[in-house]
Amino acid sequence: MESKLLQHETLHVDALRLLSQLAPSTFIDALALAAIGFAFSAYLLRGYAWEKPDPHQHLWFERPQAADVEGSSGKGKDIIIFWGSQSGTAEGFANRLAQELPRRFHLEAMAVDLSDYDPDTIALLPRTKIAIFILATYGEGDPSDNACSFCDWLAQIKENALSSLRYAAFGLGNSDYQHYNRVVDRVTAGLERCGAESLTPVGKADASRGTTEEDFLSWKESLCDIFRERLGFAESSGGLEARRELAFKVLEDVSLDLSDLQAGHPAHVLDSGRSGSSFQIKPLKIKRSRELFTSSSRNCLHIEFDLTSAPELTYKTGDHLAIWPINPNQEVDHLLTILGLSEKRATPILISALDPAIKVKIPSPTSIDALFRYYLEVGAPVSRDTVHGLASFAPSPAAKKFLLSISRDRDTFADFLSRTHATVGRLLEMASKAAGESSTWQGLPLSYLVEVLPRTQPRYYSISSSSITSPRAPSITVLVANTELAGSNTPAVSIPGLTTSYLLSLSNSLCSTGMPRNREKLTYALAGPSETLEGGLVQAHVRRSKFKLPALSSCPLIMVAAGTGLAPFRAFIIERARLRSIGKPVGKMLLIFGCRRPDEDYIYREELEQAAQSLEGRLRIVSAFSRMDGTPKIYVQDREKVNLQRPKVAELEAKTDID
């Protein structure tokens, strides 16, 4: 016992001696000790006295409709028009239909972005409401980015879950591609599986025939027939002639500070639930641009971009690069002049929706100039529906008569458009001249143009480089075509591509010699909004693609392409050549490539021949030339039929792991 007490006292003395050594001996020591104590106390009080959690933090990660199921179910609306759009065409159709149905049938309608809508609430729609789906097919039969979540949801819900739903559907596609209108077919099959009732046969637009607009108008009239004859909806006495109510309000506000305006930077693109999407829009510098070929009506560019300034941007072989275009100065100035707004181009404007259910897709506040230069496509040909609507705002009876006469039927308007490729600015000028007037269209509301003109959308280009060999320098292959107007008395007049002509002008600005000038002599504000693109930059983002090389490099591959469709296959071949050079097993490849003439537009020919050599027999190239003098026209389809009948190639095709 005594030993234990002695041990305890010794411990006590040792502890005191240790504590005395740790005691602060100077003012600095005392200050440091106080700081440590304060920091420790602050840490213990975290979440109580400071940095309290925000009870509303979760709202940043919810859809707006999730908090209001009643509102998201279209309360007060008779018809809900859901759109899935990649280029903006389906969106435009949905918005136009949502404006027309109230005029013709006194029905309350709203157009809805599928990515903004909680799919679960679709099952809550009562039978008294009608759903309309306007859906584009994109890429390899894929839904548009904003329709992906909806398509996934529809594939997973139980049978008969939508037994109270009545619907109509319209699809946009291109019959030149294998999966023509695949999305609308999948959606309608899913709706049928879930017990929904279709009111009318599915409508389909075919871009390969250039009839997308007319296909929609024809389907729309069939739908209106169903509304009248089957559902008993009474059509207003004015019918289609009734003057439309505007969906937006545009107010000039000179009190706005110029620094607060949206100067023209692209609106943020949401990934809409698509796995692996990358939609960070960044200004990318053109690293190098070279001419692949040039002819009297076409030229082709190979453009490389530098990702050094955007380390967060990455790509994989097979992905797409999206380029945000700028409207040419000529079209912008033309439109501002005919509207009588040339002197007011810098005026700040506020854009708002008159219906809370409608989302304003254009950044606001902005300026009139930025609206027409960056946010609306003013260089696109106008639709027949839009021409008909413009007649309501004509400055004179004669101008109105002209617009109604050219849009009276499908054939008349098609003939007019083929001869004029009339943009909105040129059309308004034609109407005034036809009426023998020189007046401006000052009575045309900006809100109407915001409603009917398509929003500027990025154009997607297959990346033609490999992420293995050029991880920070993606390249694209751009064909600049100058299509002459049919029956035009002035052969010099042609139809310029919006983004391709912009990229050509930008490439010209970076090269002192060797690059052809734009045949239309179009000029652009290449410095961009607030001069953020000065020095050869473009606004761009990377979009993930399902069009990839097989996971196994030893897998055989068959590739069929014409013209610039070669771009992704160039990337595939470059990547496999690199893998072969480092000793990786590489499967055999067959490339069937078509162009007009071998000495005119056989792009990347030397590169392909060098790759074939380095791959030591693992790449075979079959060419097809459609316009060689003195020989029959041969297309890739012809070469495909012949070559795929050969036993070895047929065996190769059977082993190919590409859809």
XYZ file of C-alpha atoms in Angstrom:
659
model
C 0.000 0.000 0.000
C 2.791 2.357 0.908
C 4.499 1.502 -2.354
C 1.361 2.418 -4.304
C 1.054 5.762 -2.499
C 4.671 6.561 -3.197
C 4.147 5.684 -6.848
C 1.081 7.930 -7.006
C 2.924 10.866 -5.429
C 5.813 10.404 -7.837
C 3.383 10.465 -10.781
C 1.733 13.575 -9.399
C 5.079 15.361 -9.058
C 6.122 14.340 -12.571
C 2.848 15.596 -14.007
C 3.247 18.938 -12.263
C 6.794 19.239 -13.526
C 5.591 18.529 -17.122
C 2.780 21.053 -16.869
C 5.155 23.678 -15.524
C 7.349 23.168 -18.557
C 4.342 23.600 -20.846
C 3.152 26.769 -19.129
C 3.581 29.942 -21.201
C 6.674 31.795 -20.157
C 6.360 34.809 -22.426
C 3.594 37.064 -23.745
C 3.920 35.452 -27.200
C 3.325 32.007 -25.662
C 0.246 33.257 -23.852
C -1.124 34.842 -27.021
C -0.579 31.638 -29.006
C -2.287 29.571 -26.325
C -5.275 31.929 -26.319
C -5.546 31.704 -30.119
C -5.515 27.905 -29.979
C -8.221 27.950 -27.333
C -10.361 30.337 -29.364
C -10.022 28.222 -32.503
C -10.926 25.061 -30.588
C -14.013 26.718 -29.109
C -15.072 28.025 -32.517
C -14.788 24.539 -33.963
C -17.009 23.111 -31.226
C -19.640 25.801 -31.871
C -19.656 25.259 -35.671
C -23.213 24.706 -36.829
C -24.643 26.236 -33.627
C -23.355 29.769 -33.265
C -22.063 30.160 -36.818
C -22.279 28.537 -40.291
C -25.748 27.249 -39.611
C -26.953 24.931 -42.369
C -29.280 26.594 -44.866
C -32.679 24.857 -44.590
C -33.366 25.758 -48.232
C -30.067 24.446 -49.612
C -31.797 21.390 -51.122
C -33.839 23.626 -53.426
C -30.752 24.268 -55.540
C -30.811 20.603 -56.540
C -34.531 20.190 -57.190
C -36.535 20.865 -60.319
C -38.707 23.957 -59.928
C -41.809 21.839 -60.470
C -40.921 19.374 -57.730
C -42.126 21.817 -55.110
C -45.412 22.398 -56.933
C -46.904 19.225 -58.324
C -50.188 20.961 -58.950
C -48.508 23.656 -61.016
C -46.371 21.193 -62.908
C -49.432 19.187 -63.901
C -50.601 22.094 -66.034
C -53.234 23.529 -63.733
C -55.594 25.707 -65.737
C -54.303 24.387 -69.076
C -56.292 22.201 -71.441
C -53.331 21.128 -73.556
C -49.705 20.621 -72.545
C -47.187 20.436 -75.387
C -43.974 18.679 -74.380
C -40.952 19.245 -76.594
C -37.600 17.541 -76.953
C -35.330 19.592 -79.193
C -31.641 19.656 -80.058
C -31.436 22.361 -82.718
C -34.498 24.367 -81.669
C -36.890 23.288 -84.443
C -39.101 21.081 -82.261
C -39.120 23.782 -79.606
C -40.257 26.333 -82.178
C -43.076 24.062 -83.369
C -44.251 23.545 -79.786
C -44.286 27.258 -79.030
C -46.163 28.072 -82.230
C -48.766 25.409 -81.544
C -49.193 26.664 -77.982
C -49.966 30.124 -79.373
C -52.267 28.982 -82.168
C -54.587 26.634 -80.285
C -55.956 29.336 -77.938
C -56.733 31.534 -80.963
C -58.462 28.823 -82.954
C -60.247 26.827 -80.259
C -60.159 29.015 -77.127
C -58.149 26.280 -75.421
C -55.527 27.080 -72.820
C -52.219 25.597 -73.948
C -48.621 25.680 -72.756
C -45.345 24.481 -74.280
C -43.052 22.677 -71.846
C -39.360 21.788 -71.981
C -39.244 18.108 -71.006
C -36.172 18.697 -68.856
C -38.112 21.243 -66.773
C -40.990 18.878 -66.110
C -41.203 16.177 -63.460
C -42.156 13.071 -65.487
C -44.053 11.543 -62.554
C -46.669 14.279 -62.822
C -47.533 13.198 -66.373
C -49.269 10.205 -64.811
C -51.400 12.668 -62.820
C -52.844 14.396 -65.882
C -56.620 13.853 -65.896
C -58.485 12.657 -68.966
C -59.831 16.164 -69.492
C -56.370 17.313 -70.545
C -54.435 16.451 -73.704
C -50.685 15.899 -73.957
C -48.834 16.578 -77.193
C -45.265 15.354 -77.712
C -43.026 16.992 -80.326
C -39.750 15.084 -80.324
C -36.560 15.238 -82.377
C -34.299 12.279 -83.078
C -30.637 13.187 -82.820
C -27.327 11.516 -83.662
C -27.457 7.716 -83.632
C -31.189 7.556 -82.950
C -30.820 9.300 -79.597
C -33.284 11.625 -77.876
C -32.349 15.279 -77.562
C -30.480 16.194 -74.398
C -33.563 17.627 -72.737
C -35.654 14.500 -73.433
C -33.267 11.859 -72.051
C -34.664 11.742 -68.515
C -38.228 11.492 -69.796
C -37.363 8.609 -72.138
C -35.599 6.770 -69.311
C -38.605 7.313 -67.035
C -41.076 6.089 -69.661
C -39.095 2.881 -70.167
C -39.228 2.087 -66.440
C -42.814 2.810 -65.360
C -45.391 0.055 -64.997
C -47.908 -1.014 -67.613
C -51.208 0.899 -67.634
C -49.663 3.642 -65.473
C -50.885 6.210 -68.027
C -54.349 4.809 -68.712
C -55.980 8.226 -68.257
C -53.631 10.013 -70.682
C -54.794 11.171 -74.114
C -52.039 12.299 -76.457
C -50.823 13.167 -79.946
C -47.226 12.961 -81.154
C -45.028 14.418 -83.880
C -41.441 13.430 -84.617
C -38.578 15.168 -86.397
C -35.967 13.060 -88.154
C -34.020 12.380 -91.331
C -34.694 9.289 -93.446
C -31.116 9.353 -94.747
C -30.113 7.917 -91.382
C -30.713 4.410 -90.109
C -32.741 5.355 -87.033
C -35.282 7.602 -88.734
C -37.598 9.141 -86.105
C -36.601 6.464 -83.636
C -37.354 8.643 -80.604
C -40.999 9.365 -81.394
C -41.471 5.678 -82.249
C -39.993 4.607 -78.909
C -42.034 7.155 -76.974
C -45.346 6.273 -78.627
C -44.633 2.564 -78.108
C -43.939 3.295 -74.443
C -47.109 5.348 -74.094
C -49.133 2.556 -75.693
C -47.571 0.006 -73.329
C -48.624 2.175 -70.404
C -52.221 2.388 -71.591
C -52.282 5.926 -73.015
C -54.771 6.700 -75.797
C -53.504 8.133 -79.091
C -55.866 10.677 -80.635
C -54.302 10.775 -84.088
C -51.663 8.918 -86.157
C -48.089 9.883 -85.345
C -46.792 12.668 -87.576
C -43.246 12.538 -88.900
C -41.048 15.186 -90.501
C -38.318 14.161 -92.927
C -35.420 16.595 -93.158
C -33.885 14.663 -96.065
C -36.689 15.915 -98.316
C -36.495 19.454 -96.961
C -40.142 19.273 -95.907
C -39.896 19.486 -92.116
C -41.961 22.677 -91.925
C -44.662 21.493 -94.309
C -44.824 18.064 -92.675
C -45.538 19.801 -89.378
C -48.201 22.076 -90.865
C -49.941 19.097 -92.470
C -49.935 17.143 -89.198
C -51.123 20.209 -87.291
C -54.167 20.580 -89.551
C -54.974 16.888 -89.099
C -54.795 17.415 -85.348
C -57.134 20.403 -85.582
C -59.568 18.265 -87.584
C -59.592 15.773 -84.699
C -60.243 18.590 -82.242
C -63.237 19.776 -84.272
C -64.804 16.563 -85.489
C -63.988 13.991 -82.820
C -63.587 16.024 -79.645
C -66.176 18.649 -80.511
C -64.019 21.713 -79.845
C -65.601 24.786 -81.412
C -63.301 26.744 -83.715
C -63.414 30.523 -83.457
C -64.970 32.449 -86.320
C -61.621 34.020 -87.184
C -59.912 30.631 -87.319
C -56.329 30.863 -88.450
C -56.841 34.493 -89.487
C -57.412 35.627 -85.884
C -54.672 37.958 -84.719
C -52.392 36.184 -82.323
C -51.837 37.190 -78.745
C -48.185 37.707 -77.955
C -46.475 35.427 -75.460
C -43.688 37.822 -74.474
C -43.259 41.413 -73.477
C -40.198 43.396 -74.563
C -39.662 46.744 -72.863
C -37.014 49.336 -73.638
C -35.400 50.526 -70.421
C -32.674 53.145 -70.811
C -32.276 53.299 -67.034
C -30.524 49.924 -67.023
C -26.790 50.004 -66.420
C -24.930 48.758 -69.496
C -22.680 46.661 -67.273
C -25.735 44.650 -66.167
C -26.760 43.658 -69.698
C -26.330 40.210 -71.205
C -23.934 41.183 -73.979
C -24.279 38.020 -76.066
C -22.615 35.228 -74.127
C -24.325 31.879 -74.807
C -26.973 30.779 -72.370
C -25.867 27.879 -70.188
C -26.765 24.458 -71.579
C -28.049 21.942 -69.065
C -27.100 18.299 -69.373
C -30.724 17.296 -68.714
C -29.733 14.094 -67.015
C -27.632 12.657 -69.822
C -24.894 10.582 -68.300
C -21.426 11.926 -68.929
C -22.518 15.137 -70.584
C -20.095 18.036 -70.563
C -21.698 21.375 -71.287
C -19.235 23.918 -69.982
C -19.233 26.637 -72.611
C -15.764 28.146 -72.910
C -13.966 30.497 -75.299
C -11.515 28.287 -77.207
C -8.664 29.570 -79.319
C -8.137 28.311 -82.850
C -4.683 26.773 -82.752
C -4.358 25.980 -86.436
C -6.539 26.089 -89.543
C -5.743 24.638 -92.944
C -7.511 24.150 -96.238
C -8.303 20.547 -97.193
C -9.723 21.467 -100.589
C -11.384 24.319 -102.431
C -13.563 24.458 -105.535
C -15.879 26.898 -107.262
C -18.748 26.192 -104.887
C -17.181 24.573 -101.830
C -14.176 24.554 -99.599
C -13.259 22.410 -96.633
C -11.361 23.377 -93.485
C -9.482 21.397 -90.875
C -9.569 23.448 -87.662
C -7.690 22.607 -84.462
C -8.566 24.168 -81.114
C -6.459 24.734 -78.026
C -7.877 23.536 -74.686
C -4.991 24.958 -72.656
C -7.086 27.829 -71.302
C -9.917 25.465 -70.332
C -8.340 22.662 -68.269
C -11.771 21.462 -67.132
C -12.742 20.609 -70.725
C -11.856 17.114 -71.886
C -12.993 14.941 -74.751
C -12.891 11.333 -75.846
C -12.460 9.991 -79.347
C -15.848 10.109 -81.067
C -17.240 13.081 -79.118
C -18.685 16.234 -80.681
C -17.502 19.815 -80.454
C -20.340 22.334 -80.343
C -19.641 25.742 -81.902
C -21.817 28.745 -81.030
C -22.183 30.950 -84.127
C -22.573 34.699 -84.568
C -24.973 36.226 -87.096
C -23.329 38.116 -89.990
C -23.258 41.905 -89.778
C -25.172 42.206 -93.048
C -28.228 40.324 -91.759
C -28.233 42.144 -88.422
C -27.941 45.575 -90.045
C -30.556 44.696 -92.661
C -33.119 43.729 -90.048
C -32.434 46.706 -87.784
C -32.840 49.054 -90.756
C -36.189 47.671 -91.935
C -37.475 47.745 -88.340
C -36.366 51.357 -87.942
C -34.074 50.434 -85.053
C -30.630 51.242 -86.452
C -30.213 54.220 -84.150
C -31.496 52.274 -81.147
C -29.368 49.150 -81.451
C -27.622 49.805 -78.131
C -30.899 50.368 -76.262
C -31.312 48.057 -73.237
C -34.401 45.836 -73.275
C -36.138 43.613 -70.735
C -37.766 40.398 -71.979
C -40.453 38.715 -69.898
C -43.209 36.145 -70.451
C -46.836 37.175 -70.116
C -47.747 33.665 -68.971
C -45.878 32.470 -65.837
C -45.870 28.955 -67.301
C -43.657 30.092 -70.195
C -39.917 30.251 -69.648
C -37.893 33.015 -71.267
C -35.022 31.250 -73.004
C -33.206 34.418 -74.043
C -30.923 36.057 -71.461
C -32.380 39.308 -70.163
C -31.776 42.200 -69.814
C -29.874 42.608 -73.058
C -29.621 45.080 -75.930
C -31.438 45.134 -79.263
C -28.155 44.560 -81.085
C -27.189 41.568 -78.917
C -30.665 40.098 -79.361
C -30.313 39.949 -83.147
C -26.563 39.334 -83.326
C -26.172 36.567 -80.756
C -29.471 35.260 -79.407
C -31.822 34.884 -82.411
C -31.068 33.301 -85.786
C -31.920 36.106 -88.173
C -30.220 34.501 -91.178
C -32.508 31.475 -91.368
C -35.286 31.324 -93.983
C -38.693 32.170 -92.547
C -41.446 29.575 -92.271
C -44.806 29.801 -94.023
C -46.518 30.012 -90.651
C -44.330 32.968 -89.671
C -45.034 34.777 -92.957
C -48.740 34.344 -92.354
C -48.333 35.802 -88.866
C -46.266 38.750 -90.079
C -49.164 39.773 -92.304
C -51.065 40.788 -89.152
C -48.485 43.514 -88.506
C -48.038 44.729 -92.096
C -47.679 48.535 -92.391
C -50.136 48.663 -95.316
C -52.871 46.580 -96.989
C -50.621 46.081 -100.023
C -47.779 44.652 -97.923
C -50.256 42.381 -96.154
C -51.621 41.171 -99.478
C -48.105 40.298 -100.668
C -47.367 38.211 -97.561
C -50.677 36.365 -97.703
C -50.255 35.648 -101.406
C -46.841 33.985 -101.075
C -47.939 31.910 -98.063
C -51.361 30.834 -99.317
C -50.344 27.214 -99.957
C -47.447 24.795 -99.735
C -46.352 24.842 -103.381
C -46.515 28.624 -103.780
C -44.383 29.215 -100.723
C -41.882 26.483 -101.614
C -41.363 28.120 -105.009
C -40.936 31.557 -103.418
C -38.420 30.292 -100.873
C -36.372 28.372 -103.445
C -35.907 31.594 -105.418
C -35.253 33.952 -102.511
C -34.139 32.063 -99.379
C -35.892 34.963 -97.646
C -34.708 35.769 -94.154
C -36.983 37.867 -91.972
C -35.153 41.106 -92.830
C -35.199 40.478 -96.565
C -38.824 39.347 -96.477
C -39.988 42.547 -94.782
C -38.072 44.571 -97.350
C -39.644 42.578 -100.220
C -43.119 43.161 -98.815
C -42.530 46.916 -98.634
C -41.125 47.060 -102.171
C -43.973 44.949 -103.546
C -46.350 47.488 -102.046
C -44.406 50.317 -103.686
C -43.386 51.669 -100.313
C -40.150 52.477 -98.558
C -41.577 52.608 -95.046
C -40.155 50.673 -92.135
C -41.948 48.058 -90.062
C -41.885 50.055 -86.835
C -45.244 48.583 -85.830
C -43.863 45.040 -85.718
C -43.380 44.201 -82.023
C -39.996 42.885 -80.973
C -41.913 40.443 -78.803
C -43.312 38.776 -81.932
C -39.818 38.239 -83.340
C -38.653 36.862 -79.992
C -41.524 34.411 -80.209
C -41.186 33.190 -83.805
C -37.485 33.421 -84.661
C -35.425 30.401 -83.615
C -32.991 30.842 -80.771
C -29.345 30.617 -81.712
C -28.203 27.061 -81.136
C -24.750 25.500 -81.335
C -23.799 23.391 -84.336
C -22.252 20.026 -83.561
C -19.181 18.719 -85.365
C -17.680 15.270 -84.960
C -14.206 15.619 -83.511
C -11.751 14.338 -86.110
C -8.788 13.889 -83.754
C -7.950 11.190 -81.225
C -7.930 12.003 -77.529
C -4.933 9.680 -77.191
C -2.706 11.512 -79.675
C -4.155 15.052 -79.291
C -5.731 15.271 -75.822
C -5.612 19.081 -75.657
C -6.090 19.881 -79.344
C -9.415 18.599 -80.693
C -10.003 19.192 -84.391
C -13.114 19.413 -86.559
C -13.680 19.125 -90.307
C -15.876 21.872 -91.748
C -17.424 21.957 -95.221
C -18.329 25.470 -96.378
C -20.858 25.033 -99.184
C -22.178 27.866 -101.316
C -25.466 26.598 -102.700
C -26.803 28.806 -105.462
C -30.457 29.765 -105.366
C -32.649 27.746 -107.722
C -33.692 29.788 -110.728
C -31.830 32.842 -109.497
C -31.002 35.446 -112.130
C -27.939 36.381 -110.107
C -25.648 33.322 -109.854
C -23.471 35.092 -107.308
C -26.293 34.846 -104.742
C -25.978 31.699 -102.654
C -27.152 30.267 -99.356
C -24.427 30.640 -96.718
C -24.150 28.281 -93.770
C -24.488 30.116 -90.461
C -21.669 28.466 -88.514
C -19.479 27.325 -91.399
C -19.325 30.821 -92.913
C -18.544 32.240 -89.477
C -15.686 29.760 -89.004
C -14.355 30.524 -92.482
C -14.292 34.256 -91.751
C -12.601 33.619 -88.425
C -9.975 31.423 -90.096
C -9.420 34.131 -92.700
C -8.761 36.669 -89.957
C -5.999 34.469 -88.554
C -4.275 33.661 -91.862
C -2.684 36.361 -93.977
C -2.604 34.184 -97.099
C -3.841 30.922 -98.446
C -7.435 30.962 -97.222
C -10.332 31.644 -99.603
C -12.637 34.535 -98.846
C -16.311 34.024 -98.140
C -18.052 34.252 -101.500
C -20.879 36.254 -100.002
C -18.330 38.662 -98.464
C -20.008 38.288 -95.096
C -18.424 39.995 -92.117
C -18.819 39.236 -88.437
C -18.217 40.794 -85.038
C -15.333 38.373 -84.550
C -14.245 40.011 -81.292
C -17.486 38.735 -79.787
C -19.569 40.210 -76.975
C -17.547 42.727 -74.951
C -14.500 41.677 -77.052
C -14.251 38.393 -75.131
C -13.373 36.487 -78.324
C -10.583 38.783 -79.475
C -7.642 36.915 -81.008
C -9.360 34.019 -82.753
C -11.585 32.548 -80.053
C -14.980 30.865 -80.389
C -17.572 29.887 -77.810
C -17.681 26.097 -77.665
C -18.394 23.073 -75.538
C -17.855 19.324 -75.739
C -20.789 16.964 -76.094
C -20.391 13.311 -75.251
C -21.312 10.825 -77.949
C -22.227 7.161 -77.981
C -20.466 6.785 -81.324
C -17.274 5.207 -80.009
C -14.611 2.719 -80.920
C -15.232 -0.807 -79.603
C -13.793 -1.290 -76.122
C -11.470 -3.997 -77.451
C -8.911 -2.626 -79.895
C -8.675 -6.090 -81.465
C -12.309 -5.897 -82.589
C -12.776 -5.635 -86.397
C -14.319 -2.457 -87.746
C -16.312 -1.475 -90.847
C -16.588 2.263 -91.564
C -18.706 3.846 -94.313
C -18.552 7.603 -94.910
C -18.984 10.270 -97.550
C -17.391 13.718 -97.532
C -16.854 15.241 -94.100
C -18.625 12.223 -92.604
C -15.095 10.825 -92.589
C -14.215 13.023 -89.571
C -14.887 10.579 -86.697
C -13.372 7.682 -88.657
C -10.187 9.677 -89.142
C -10.014 9.868 -85.347
C -10.650 6.127 -85.019
C -7.916 5.262 -87.522
C -5.395 7.634 -85.919
C -6.084 6.095 -82.523
C -5.694 2.538 -83.721
C -2.507 3.394 -85.588
C -1.116 4.792 -82.343
C -2.142 1.691 -80.393
C -0.492 -0.480 -83.036
C 2.732 1.540 -82.770
C 3.032 0.750 -79.054
C 2.424 -2.953 -79.539
C -1.286 -3.199 -78.775
C -3.379 -5.700 -80.780
C -5.490 -3.968 -83.440
C -8.370 -5.541 -85.355
C -8.761 -5.341 -89.107
C -10.593 -2.317 -90.517
C -12.451 -1.582 -93.739
C -13.094 2.033 -94.760
C -15.503 2.708 -97.634
C -15.187 6.394 -98.471
C -17.012 8.409 -101.097
C -16.467 11.856 -102.600
C -16.875 13.566 -105.980
C -13.418 13.345 -107.527
C -10.072 12.023 -106.237
C -8.257 15.213 -107.245
C -10.890 17.562 -105.808
C -12.359 16.545 -102.454
C -10.624 13.375 -101.282
C -9.893 14.757 -97.812
C -7.082 13.364 -95.626
C -5.957 11.112 -98.482
C -2.240 11.183 -97.676
C -2.899 10.663 -93.968
C -5.101 7.653 -94.662
C -2.557 6.070 -96.988
C 0.205 6.578 -94.402
C -2.013 5.082 -91.704
C -2.726 2.068 -93.902
C 1.025 1.546 -94.271
C 1.736 1.834 -90.561
C -1.109 -0.562 -89.756
C 0.538 -3.181 -91.974
C -2.500 -4.566 -93.745
C -4.997 -3.987 -90.965
C -6.676 -1.103 -92.832
C -8.194 -1.477 -96.292
C -9.593 1.603 -98.056
C -12.245 1.357 -100.771
C -13.105 4.610 -102.545
C -16.164 5.678 -104.538
C -16.165 8.720 -106.839
C -19.506 10.092 -107.986
C -18.393 12.674 -110.567
C -15.291 11.368 -112.305
C -15.151 12.385 -115.955
C -15.728 9.530 -118.375
C -16.788 7.004 -115.737
C -20.173 6.001 -114.292
C -21.243 7.595 -111.027
C -20.313 5.391 -108.087
C -21.552 6.066 -104.554
C -20.575 4.547 -101.218
C -23.786 2.510 -101.269
C -22.589 0.788 -104.445
C -19.190 -0.004 -102.947
C -20.853 -1.149 -99.755
C -23.063 -3.670 -101.548
C -20.173 -5.142 -103.530
C -17.618 -5.253 -100.733
C -19.906 -6.537 -98.019
C -20.770 -9.542 -100.184
C -17.185 -10.751 -100.115
C -16.770 -13.678 -97.681
C -13.921 -12.166 -95.692
C -15.668 -8.835 -95.260
C -18.957 -10.525 -94.399
C -17.121 -12.381 -91.667
C -15.571 -9.098 -90.534
C -19.016 -7.475 -90.375
C -20.371 -10.306 -88.240
C -17.657 -9.659 -85.674
C -17.961 -5.896 -85.701
C -19.037 -4.364 -82.391
C -20.539 -1.140 -83.700
C -24.244 -0.340 -83.970
